[in-house]
Coordinates of C-alpha atoms in Angstrom, one line a residue:
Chain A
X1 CA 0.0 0.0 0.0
X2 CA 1.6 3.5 -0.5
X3 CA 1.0 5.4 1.9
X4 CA 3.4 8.6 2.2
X5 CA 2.1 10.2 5.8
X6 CA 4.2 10.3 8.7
X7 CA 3.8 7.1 11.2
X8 CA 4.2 9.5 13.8
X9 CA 3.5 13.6 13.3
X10 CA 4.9 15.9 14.5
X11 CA 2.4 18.5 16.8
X12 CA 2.7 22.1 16.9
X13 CA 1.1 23.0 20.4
X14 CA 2.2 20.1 22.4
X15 CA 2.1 20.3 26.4
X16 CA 3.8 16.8 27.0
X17 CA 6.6 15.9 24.9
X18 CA 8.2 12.7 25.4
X19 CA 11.8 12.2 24.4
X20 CA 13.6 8.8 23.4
X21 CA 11.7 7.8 27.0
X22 CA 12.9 4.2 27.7
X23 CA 11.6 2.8 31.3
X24 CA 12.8 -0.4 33.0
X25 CA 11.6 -2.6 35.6
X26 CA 15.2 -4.0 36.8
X27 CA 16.4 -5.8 34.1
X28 CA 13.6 -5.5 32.0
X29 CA 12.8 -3.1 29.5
X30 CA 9.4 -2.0 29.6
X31 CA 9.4 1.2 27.1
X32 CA 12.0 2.0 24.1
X33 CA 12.9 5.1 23.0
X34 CA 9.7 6.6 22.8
X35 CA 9.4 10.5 21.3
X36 CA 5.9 12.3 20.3
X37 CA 4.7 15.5 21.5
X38 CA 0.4 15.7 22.8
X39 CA -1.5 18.3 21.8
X40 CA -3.0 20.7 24.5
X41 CA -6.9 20.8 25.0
X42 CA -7.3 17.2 22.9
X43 CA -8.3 14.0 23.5
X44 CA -5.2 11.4 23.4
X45 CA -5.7 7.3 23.0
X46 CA -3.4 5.1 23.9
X47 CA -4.1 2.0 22.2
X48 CA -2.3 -1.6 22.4
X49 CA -2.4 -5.0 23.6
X50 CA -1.5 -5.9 27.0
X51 CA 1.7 -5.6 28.5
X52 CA 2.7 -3.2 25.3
X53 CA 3.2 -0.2 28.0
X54 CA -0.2 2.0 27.7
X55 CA -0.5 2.4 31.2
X56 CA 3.1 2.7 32.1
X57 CA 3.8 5.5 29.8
X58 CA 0.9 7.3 31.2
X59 CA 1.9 7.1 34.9
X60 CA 5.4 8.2 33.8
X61 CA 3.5 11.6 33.1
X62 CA 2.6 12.6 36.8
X63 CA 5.5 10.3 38.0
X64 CA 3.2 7.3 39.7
X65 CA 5.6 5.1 38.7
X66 CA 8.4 7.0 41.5
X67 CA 7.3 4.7 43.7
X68 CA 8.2 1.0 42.5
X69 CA 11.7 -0.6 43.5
X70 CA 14.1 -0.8 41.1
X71 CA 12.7 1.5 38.4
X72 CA 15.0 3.4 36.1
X73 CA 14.2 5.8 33.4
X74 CA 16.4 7.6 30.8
X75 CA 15.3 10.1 28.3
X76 CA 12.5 12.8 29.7
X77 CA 8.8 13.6 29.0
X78 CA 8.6 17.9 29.0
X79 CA 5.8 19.5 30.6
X80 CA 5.6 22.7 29.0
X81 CA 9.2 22.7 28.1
X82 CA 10.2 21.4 31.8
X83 CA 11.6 18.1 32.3
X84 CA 9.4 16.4 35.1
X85 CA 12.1 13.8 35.9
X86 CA 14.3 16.8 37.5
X87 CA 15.0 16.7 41.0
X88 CA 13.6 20.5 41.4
X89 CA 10.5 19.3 40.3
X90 CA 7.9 19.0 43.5
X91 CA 6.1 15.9 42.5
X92 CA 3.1 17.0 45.0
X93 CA 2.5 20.5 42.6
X94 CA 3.1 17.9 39.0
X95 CA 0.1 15.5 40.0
X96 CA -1.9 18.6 41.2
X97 CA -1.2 19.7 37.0
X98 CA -1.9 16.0 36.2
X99 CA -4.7 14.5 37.6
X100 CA -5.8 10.7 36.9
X101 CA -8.4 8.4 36.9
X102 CA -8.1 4.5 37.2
X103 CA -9.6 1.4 35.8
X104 CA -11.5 0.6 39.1
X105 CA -13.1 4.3 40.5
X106 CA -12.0 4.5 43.6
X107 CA -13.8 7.0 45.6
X108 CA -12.7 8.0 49.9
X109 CA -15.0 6.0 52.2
X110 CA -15.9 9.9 52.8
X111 CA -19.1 11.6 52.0
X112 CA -19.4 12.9 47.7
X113 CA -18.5 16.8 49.1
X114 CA -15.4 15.3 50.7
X115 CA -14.6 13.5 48.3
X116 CA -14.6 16.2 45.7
X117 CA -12.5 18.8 47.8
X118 CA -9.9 16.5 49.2
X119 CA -7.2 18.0 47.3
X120 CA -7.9 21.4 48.4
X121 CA -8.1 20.3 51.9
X122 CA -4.4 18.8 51.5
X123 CA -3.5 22.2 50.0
X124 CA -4.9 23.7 52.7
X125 CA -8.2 25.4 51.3
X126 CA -10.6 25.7 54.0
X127 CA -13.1 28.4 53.1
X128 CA -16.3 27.0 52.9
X129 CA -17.5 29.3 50.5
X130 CA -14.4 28.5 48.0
X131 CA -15.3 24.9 48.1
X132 CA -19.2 25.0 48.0
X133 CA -18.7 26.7 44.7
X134 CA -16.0 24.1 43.6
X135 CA -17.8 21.5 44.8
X136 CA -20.7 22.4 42.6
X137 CA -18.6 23.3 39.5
X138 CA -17.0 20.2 39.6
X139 CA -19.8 18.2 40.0
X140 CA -22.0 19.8 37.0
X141 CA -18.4 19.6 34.6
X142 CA -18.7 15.6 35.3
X143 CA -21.8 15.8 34.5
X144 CA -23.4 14.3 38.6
X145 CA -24.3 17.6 40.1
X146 CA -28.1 16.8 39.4
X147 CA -28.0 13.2 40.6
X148 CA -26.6 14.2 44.1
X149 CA -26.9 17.4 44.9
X150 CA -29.8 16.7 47.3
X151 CA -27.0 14.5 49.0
X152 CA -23.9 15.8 49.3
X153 CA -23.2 15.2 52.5
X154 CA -23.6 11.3 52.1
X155 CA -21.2 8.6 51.8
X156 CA -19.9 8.2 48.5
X157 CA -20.0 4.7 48.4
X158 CA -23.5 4.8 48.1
X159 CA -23.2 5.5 44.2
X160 CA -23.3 3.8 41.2
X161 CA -20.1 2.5 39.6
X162 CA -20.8 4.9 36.9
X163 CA -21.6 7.7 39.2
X164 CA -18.2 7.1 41.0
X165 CA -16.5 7.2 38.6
X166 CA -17.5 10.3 37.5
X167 CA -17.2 11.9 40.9
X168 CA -13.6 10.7 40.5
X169 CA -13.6 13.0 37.6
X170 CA -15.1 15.9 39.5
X171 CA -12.2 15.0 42.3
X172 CA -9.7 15.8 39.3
X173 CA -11.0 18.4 38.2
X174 CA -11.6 20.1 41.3
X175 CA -7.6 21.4 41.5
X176 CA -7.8 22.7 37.9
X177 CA -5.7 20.5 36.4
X178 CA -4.1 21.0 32.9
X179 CA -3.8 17.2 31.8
X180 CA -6.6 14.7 33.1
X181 CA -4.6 11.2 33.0
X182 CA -7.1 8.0 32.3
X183 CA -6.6 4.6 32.6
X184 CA -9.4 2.2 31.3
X185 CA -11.8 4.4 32.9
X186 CA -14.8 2.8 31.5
X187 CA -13.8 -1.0 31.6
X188 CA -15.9 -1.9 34.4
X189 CA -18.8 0.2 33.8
X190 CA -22.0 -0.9 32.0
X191 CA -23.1 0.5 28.2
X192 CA -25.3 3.5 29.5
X193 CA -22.5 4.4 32.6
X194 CA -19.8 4.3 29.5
X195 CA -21.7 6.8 27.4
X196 CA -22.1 9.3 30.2
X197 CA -18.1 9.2 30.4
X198 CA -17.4 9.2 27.0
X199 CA -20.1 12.7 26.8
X200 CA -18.1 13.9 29.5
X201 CA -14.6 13.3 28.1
X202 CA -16.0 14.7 25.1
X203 CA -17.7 18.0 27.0
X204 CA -14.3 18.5 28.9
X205 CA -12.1 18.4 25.4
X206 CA -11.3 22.0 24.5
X207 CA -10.5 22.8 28.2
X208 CA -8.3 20.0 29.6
X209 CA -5.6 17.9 27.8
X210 CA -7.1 14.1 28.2
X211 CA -4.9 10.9 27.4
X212 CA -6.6 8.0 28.1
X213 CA -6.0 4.4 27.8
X214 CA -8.5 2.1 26.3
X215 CA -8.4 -1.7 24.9
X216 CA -11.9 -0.6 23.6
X217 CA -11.4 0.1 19.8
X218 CA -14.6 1.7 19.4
X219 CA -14.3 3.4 21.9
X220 CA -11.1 5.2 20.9
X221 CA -12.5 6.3 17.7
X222 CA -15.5 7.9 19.0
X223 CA -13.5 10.1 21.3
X224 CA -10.1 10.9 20.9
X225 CA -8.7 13.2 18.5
X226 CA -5.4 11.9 17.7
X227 CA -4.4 8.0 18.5
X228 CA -0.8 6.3 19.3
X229 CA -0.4 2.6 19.2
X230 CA 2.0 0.8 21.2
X231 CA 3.5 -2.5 20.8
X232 CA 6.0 -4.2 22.9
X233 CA 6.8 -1.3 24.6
X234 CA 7.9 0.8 21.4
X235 CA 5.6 3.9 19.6
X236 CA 4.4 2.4 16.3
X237 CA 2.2 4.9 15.2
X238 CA 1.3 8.0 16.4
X239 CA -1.6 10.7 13.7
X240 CA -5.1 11.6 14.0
X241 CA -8.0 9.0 15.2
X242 CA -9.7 10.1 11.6
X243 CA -6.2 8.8 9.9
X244 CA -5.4 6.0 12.2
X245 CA -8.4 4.2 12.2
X246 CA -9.0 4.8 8.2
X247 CA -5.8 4.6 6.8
X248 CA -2.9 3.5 9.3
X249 CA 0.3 3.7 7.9
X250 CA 1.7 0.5 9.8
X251 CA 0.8 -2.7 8.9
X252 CA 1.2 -3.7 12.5
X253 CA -1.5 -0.8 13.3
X254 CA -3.3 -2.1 10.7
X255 CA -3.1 -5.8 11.9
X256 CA -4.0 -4.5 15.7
X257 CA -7.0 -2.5 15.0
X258 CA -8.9 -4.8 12.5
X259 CA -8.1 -7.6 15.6
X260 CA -5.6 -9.5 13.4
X261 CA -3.4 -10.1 16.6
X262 CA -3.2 -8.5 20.2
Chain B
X1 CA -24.0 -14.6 10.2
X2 CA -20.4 -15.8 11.2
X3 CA -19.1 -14.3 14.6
X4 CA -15.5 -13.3 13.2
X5 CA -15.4 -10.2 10.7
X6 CA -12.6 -11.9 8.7
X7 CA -15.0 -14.7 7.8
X8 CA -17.9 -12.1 7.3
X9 CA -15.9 -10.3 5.1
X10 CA -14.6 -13.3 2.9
X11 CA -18.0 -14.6 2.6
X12 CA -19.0 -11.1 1.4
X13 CA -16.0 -11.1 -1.1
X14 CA -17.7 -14.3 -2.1
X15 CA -21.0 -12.9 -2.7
X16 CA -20.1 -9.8 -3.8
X17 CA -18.2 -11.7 -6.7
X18 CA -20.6 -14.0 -7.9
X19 CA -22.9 -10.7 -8.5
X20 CA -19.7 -9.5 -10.9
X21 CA -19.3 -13.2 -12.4
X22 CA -23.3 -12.8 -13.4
X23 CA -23.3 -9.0 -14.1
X24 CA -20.6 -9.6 -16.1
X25 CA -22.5 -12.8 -18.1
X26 CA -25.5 -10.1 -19.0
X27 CA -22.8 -7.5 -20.3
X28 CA -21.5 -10.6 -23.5
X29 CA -24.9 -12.1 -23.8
X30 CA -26.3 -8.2 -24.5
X31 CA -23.5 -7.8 -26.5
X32 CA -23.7 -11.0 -28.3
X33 CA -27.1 -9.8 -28.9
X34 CA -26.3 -7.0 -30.7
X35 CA -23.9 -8.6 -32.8
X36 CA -26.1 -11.5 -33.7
X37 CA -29.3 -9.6 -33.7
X38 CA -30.3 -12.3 -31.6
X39 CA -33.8 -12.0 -29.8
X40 CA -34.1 -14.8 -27.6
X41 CA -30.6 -14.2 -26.2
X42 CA -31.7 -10.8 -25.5
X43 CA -34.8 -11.7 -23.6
X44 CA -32.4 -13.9 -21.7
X45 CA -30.1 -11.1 -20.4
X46 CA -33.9 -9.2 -19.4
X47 CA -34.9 -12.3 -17.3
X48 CA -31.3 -12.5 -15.6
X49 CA -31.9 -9.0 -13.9
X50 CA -34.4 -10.1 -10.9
X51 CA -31.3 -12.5 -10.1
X52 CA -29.2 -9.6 -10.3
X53 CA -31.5 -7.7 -8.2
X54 CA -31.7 -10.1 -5.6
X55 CA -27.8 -10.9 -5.3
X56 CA -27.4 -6.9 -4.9
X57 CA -29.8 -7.3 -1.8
X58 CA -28.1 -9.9 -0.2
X59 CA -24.8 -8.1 -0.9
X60 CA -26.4 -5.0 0.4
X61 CA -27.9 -7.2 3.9
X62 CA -24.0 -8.7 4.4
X63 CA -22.4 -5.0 4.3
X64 CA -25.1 -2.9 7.0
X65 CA -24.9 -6.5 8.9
X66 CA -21.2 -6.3 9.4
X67 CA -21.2 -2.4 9.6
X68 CA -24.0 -3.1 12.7
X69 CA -22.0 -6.4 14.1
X70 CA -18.7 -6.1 13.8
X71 CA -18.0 -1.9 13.5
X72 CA -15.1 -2.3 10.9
X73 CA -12.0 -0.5 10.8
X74 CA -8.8 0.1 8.6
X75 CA -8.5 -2.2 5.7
X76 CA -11.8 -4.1 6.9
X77 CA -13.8 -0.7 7.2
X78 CA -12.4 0.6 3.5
X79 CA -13.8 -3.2 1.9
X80 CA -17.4 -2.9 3.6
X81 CA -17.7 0.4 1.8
X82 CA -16.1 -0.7 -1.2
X83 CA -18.5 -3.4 -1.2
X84 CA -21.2 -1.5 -1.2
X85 CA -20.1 1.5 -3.8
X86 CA -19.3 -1.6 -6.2
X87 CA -22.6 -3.6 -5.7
X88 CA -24.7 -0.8 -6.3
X89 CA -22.4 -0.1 -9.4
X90 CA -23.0 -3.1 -10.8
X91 CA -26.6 -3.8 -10.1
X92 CA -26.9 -0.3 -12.0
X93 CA -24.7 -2.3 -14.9
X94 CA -27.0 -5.1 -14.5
X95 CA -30.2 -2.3 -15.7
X96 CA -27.9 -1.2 -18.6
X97 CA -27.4 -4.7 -20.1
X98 CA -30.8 -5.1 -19.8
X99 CA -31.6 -1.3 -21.7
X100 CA -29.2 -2.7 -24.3
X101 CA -31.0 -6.2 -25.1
X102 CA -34.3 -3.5 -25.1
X103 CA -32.6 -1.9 -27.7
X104 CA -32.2 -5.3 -30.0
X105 CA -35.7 -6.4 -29.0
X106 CA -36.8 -3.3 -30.9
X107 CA -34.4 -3.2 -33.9
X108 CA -35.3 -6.4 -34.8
X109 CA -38.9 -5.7 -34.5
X110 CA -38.2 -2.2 -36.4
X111 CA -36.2 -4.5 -39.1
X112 CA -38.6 -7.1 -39.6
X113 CA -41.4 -4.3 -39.9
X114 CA -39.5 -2.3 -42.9
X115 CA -41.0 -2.5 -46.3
X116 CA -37.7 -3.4 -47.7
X117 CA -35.8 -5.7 -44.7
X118 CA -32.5 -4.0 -45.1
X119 CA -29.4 -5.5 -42.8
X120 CA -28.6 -3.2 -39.8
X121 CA -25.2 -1.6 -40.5
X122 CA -23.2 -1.0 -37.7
X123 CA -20.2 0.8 -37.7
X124 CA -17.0 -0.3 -36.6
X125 CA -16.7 1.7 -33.9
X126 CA -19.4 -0.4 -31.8
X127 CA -16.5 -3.3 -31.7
X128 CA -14.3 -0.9 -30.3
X129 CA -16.7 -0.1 -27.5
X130 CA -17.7 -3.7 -27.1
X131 CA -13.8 -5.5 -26.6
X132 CA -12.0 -2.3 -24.6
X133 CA -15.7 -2.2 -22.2
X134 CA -16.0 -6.0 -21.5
X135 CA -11.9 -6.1 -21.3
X136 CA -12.7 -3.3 -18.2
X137 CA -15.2 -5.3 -16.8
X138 CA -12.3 -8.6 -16.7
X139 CA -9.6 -6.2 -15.5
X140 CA -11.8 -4.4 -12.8
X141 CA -12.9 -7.9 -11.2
X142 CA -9.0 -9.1 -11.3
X143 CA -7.9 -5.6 -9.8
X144 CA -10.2 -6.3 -7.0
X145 CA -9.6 -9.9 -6.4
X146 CA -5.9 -9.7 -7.0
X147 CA -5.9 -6.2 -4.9
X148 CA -4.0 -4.2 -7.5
X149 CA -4.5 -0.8 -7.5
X150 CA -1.7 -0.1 -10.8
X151 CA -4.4 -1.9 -12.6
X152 CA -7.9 -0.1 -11.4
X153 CA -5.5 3.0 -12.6
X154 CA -4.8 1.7 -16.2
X155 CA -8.7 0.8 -16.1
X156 CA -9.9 5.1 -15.2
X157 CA -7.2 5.6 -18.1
X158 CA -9.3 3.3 -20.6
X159 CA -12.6 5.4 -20.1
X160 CA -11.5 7.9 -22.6
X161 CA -11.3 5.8 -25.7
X162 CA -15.0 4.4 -25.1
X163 CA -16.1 7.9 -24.9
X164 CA -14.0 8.7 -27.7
X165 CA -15.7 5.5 -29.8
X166 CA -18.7 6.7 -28.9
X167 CA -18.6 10.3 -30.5
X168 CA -17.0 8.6 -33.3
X169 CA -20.3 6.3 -33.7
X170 CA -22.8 8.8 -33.7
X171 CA -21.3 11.0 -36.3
X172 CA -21.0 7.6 -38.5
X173 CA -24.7 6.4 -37.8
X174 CA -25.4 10.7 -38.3
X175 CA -23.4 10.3 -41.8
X176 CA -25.1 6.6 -42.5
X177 CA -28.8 7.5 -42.3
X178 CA -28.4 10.8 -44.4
X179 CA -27.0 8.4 -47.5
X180 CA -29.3 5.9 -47.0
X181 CA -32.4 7.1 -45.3
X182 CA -33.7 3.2 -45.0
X183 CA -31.4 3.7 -41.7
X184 CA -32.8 6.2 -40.0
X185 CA -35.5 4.2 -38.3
X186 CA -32.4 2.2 -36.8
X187 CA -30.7 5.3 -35.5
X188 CA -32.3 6.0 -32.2
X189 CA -31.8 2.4 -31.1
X190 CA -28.1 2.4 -32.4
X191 CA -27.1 5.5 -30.8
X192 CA -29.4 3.9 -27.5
X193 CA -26.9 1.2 -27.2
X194 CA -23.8 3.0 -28.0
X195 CA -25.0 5.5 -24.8
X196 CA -25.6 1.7 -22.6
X197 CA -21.9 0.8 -23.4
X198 CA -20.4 3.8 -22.5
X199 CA -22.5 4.2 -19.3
X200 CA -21.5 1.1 -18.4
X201 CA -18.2 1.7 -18.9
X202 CA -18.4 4.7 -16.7
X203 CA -20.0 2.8 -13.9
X204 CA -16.7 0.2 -14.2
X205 CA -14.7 3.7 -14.2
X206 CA -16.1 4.5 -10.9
X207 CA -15.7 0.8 -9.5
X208 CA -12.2 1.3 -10.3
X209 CA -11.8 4.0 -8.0
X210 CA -13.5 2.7 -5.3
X211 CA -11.1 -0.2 -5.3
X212 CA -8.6 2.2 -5.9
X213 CA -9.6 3.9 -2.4
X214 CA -10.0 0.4 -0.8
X215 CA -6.4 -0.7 -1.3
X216 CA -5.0 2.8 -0.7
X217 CA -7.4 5.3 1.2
X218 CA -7.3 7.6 -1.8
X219 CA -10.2 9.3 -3.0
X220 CA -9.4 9.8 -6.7
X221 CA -13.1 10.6 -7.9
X222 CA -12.4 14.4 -8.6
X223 CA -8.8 14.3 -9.0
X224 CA -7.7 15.7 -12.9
X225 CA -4.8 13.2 -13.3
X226 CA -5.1 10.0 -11.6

């Protein structure tokens, strides 16, 4: 097939650029060499089989990985030009910037307002007035504030799993992030809970910069805006989710995306 | 319906085939027609259309089935609507073989009703049309089951010197029925078919695109220079 576009393109208002990133666990080699830039205010898929290094990658970003034992990274991934991997960098202020949202929602055995402000609290916002109105703002931006604001002060695990895990949205968004990190966020949530996130990842495109990981095909067309496989821990292909999932310029793409492996 | 797309898709390669294998059938017999003057074949390439109709149906049903089943993608996406650009193509290929054995139906009753029974002269054009449109038809079936795009090209190329035949006819039957006026009753059915062939040829032109698009997500349709 001739196909003369760019595997991976290059972006012209990135705020995360990743540069020849390689991550290992011990011995192991978990990501090679990877360099793309993501666009600010657009929706980003990740997209691969398992164990290819989706979700890795993506905790590299607010540093979640920091924590496991004999982790070692070379290269960098820029945040608006700053390398998060230096030593200045106060990891506390990154993940305040990068927010994320997991597979499994995972809401405080604390009541829905709680929930929502506890990052304030920990940076020491008290007024009550400042987080009624964040509260509410974050609520109606994931799209919950009608379904419980006549119980705010209730547990939180009271909710449906789709409701939590759109009050772990709210949570996010509640310290204004700029990037809104998302691992699988709809793999445990029935068809109807999946639509309300995917028409809130949509609603919050244009404001936030949203990478999310998905195994869901579909679902990666219908809302992302640009699309970068991974296989085996290396960036195959990187271009808009119009180009990717039309006319892929990798035949391993290709083979992945029509479900000819993975 | 099979549960795996690849199978879905094979079996509507299959399908979508066995329409061209028949569609093509109606193009020679229409043609033979022509040639021969023959009636009965004629009304045979008339009766072959409801099977025509019915395959481009069941083509039709296998597409929005895997489209609604399987949400295609890629390579598999590009062949579902391929598939169904092509099968209404030749379905609409299928009508114009038919239009043409119309065409003999009524020169042979308009010959047979002439006070003098004069032979029908054709020019020599008309085999120009007939051999470079069916050799189109061949090619354009082989570009899609062999997946060769180089080919669907040299096919978009090809249009041109039907068209040209075509002008080239209907001054000739123009020039023909003003020397011999027993003609001129023939003329509307003459230049009738010589329209059929090259609307059928353009119909294979447009096939060839699509195929062109399916192997390498290009839209060509509108493009001067292909």
């Amino acid at each position: 097939m001739k196909n003369t576009e760019q595997a991976i393109i290059t972006i012209d208002d990135a705020i995360v650029q990743a540069d020849n990133l390689s991550l290992f666990y011990g011995e192991a080699q978990a990501l090679f060499d990877i360099s793309f830039a993501i666009p600010r205010h657009q929706v980003t898929a990740l997209i691969g089989p398992s164990g290819c290094g989706k979700s890795t990658f993506i905790r590299c970003i607010n540093r979640m990985n920091d924590l496991i034992d004999g982790l070692r990274i070379t290269g960098s991934i820029k945040l608006d030009d700053r390398n998060i991997f230096d030593r200045a960098v106060d990891v506390i202020d990154l993940r305040r910037r990068v927010g994320m949202v997991f597979q499994k929602s995972n809401p405080f055995t604390k009541s829905i307002y709680e929930n929502v402000i506890f990052g304030m609290r920990i940076a020491g916002i008290n007024e009550k007035p400042i987080l009624d109105e964040t509260v509410e703002k974050s609520l109606r931006r994931a799209a919950l504030w009608n379904e419980v604001k006549d119980r705010l002060h209730e547990s939180a695990m009271g909710l449906s799993g789709g409701q939590m895990q759109r009050l772990c949205i709210a949570r996010a968004i509640a310290v204004s992030p700029e990037i809104i990190l998302m691992d699988e966020p709809c793999s445990a949530l029935d068809p109807r809970s999946t639509a309300h996130i995917e028409d809130l990842i949509r609603d919050l495109n244009g404001e936030y910069t949203i990478i999310i990981v998905t195994h869901n095909m579909q679902q990666a067309s219908r809302i992302s805006d640009y699309t970068a496989f991974l296989y085996e821990g290396e960036l195959i292909e990187f271009g808009p989710t119009n180009r990717v999932f039309t006319v892929p310029v990798k035949k391993a793409t290709e083979d992945y995306i029509t479900g000819r492996f993975g | 319906m099979t549960t795996n797309i690849h199978s879905a898709i094979d079996s509507l390669k299959q399908h979508l085939l066995y329409l061209g294998t028949i569609v093509e059938e109606g193009i020679r017999n229409s043609i033979t027609a022509v040639r021969s003057m023959d009636p009965v074949l004629a009304a045979e390439v008339q009766a072959a259309d409801s099977k025509i109709n019915a395959l481009e149906v069941n083509v039709e049903e296998d597409c929005l089935k895997i489209l609604a089943l399987h949400q295609p993608v890629a390579s598999d996406l590009r062949f579902v609507v391929t598939a169904l650009k092509m099968n209404r193509e030749l379905e609409r290929i299928g009508d114009l073989a038919c239009k043409i054995a119309d065409k003999v139906l009524l020169l042979h009753a308009a010959r047979k009703d002439a006070e003098n029974p004069a032979e029908i002269v054709f020019p020599q054009e008309f085999e120009v049309m007939f051999v470079t449109t069916q050799a189109m038809f061949r090619n354009c079936l082989d570009a899609f089951v062999n997946e060769d795009a180089d080919l669907a090209y040299r096919i978009c190329l090809q249009d041109d010197e039907v068209d040209e035949a075509k002008r080239t006819i209907r001054r000739q039957l123009e020039q023909i029925a003003r020397t011999d006026p027993g003609q001129q009753v023939f003329l509307p059915m003459q230049l009738a078919i010589a329209r059929g062939v090259e609307r059928i040829a353009d119909h294979i032109t447009n096939t060839s695109e699509d195929i062109i698009y399916m192997l390498q997500g290009r839209i060509v349709r509108h493009e001067e220079q292909i």
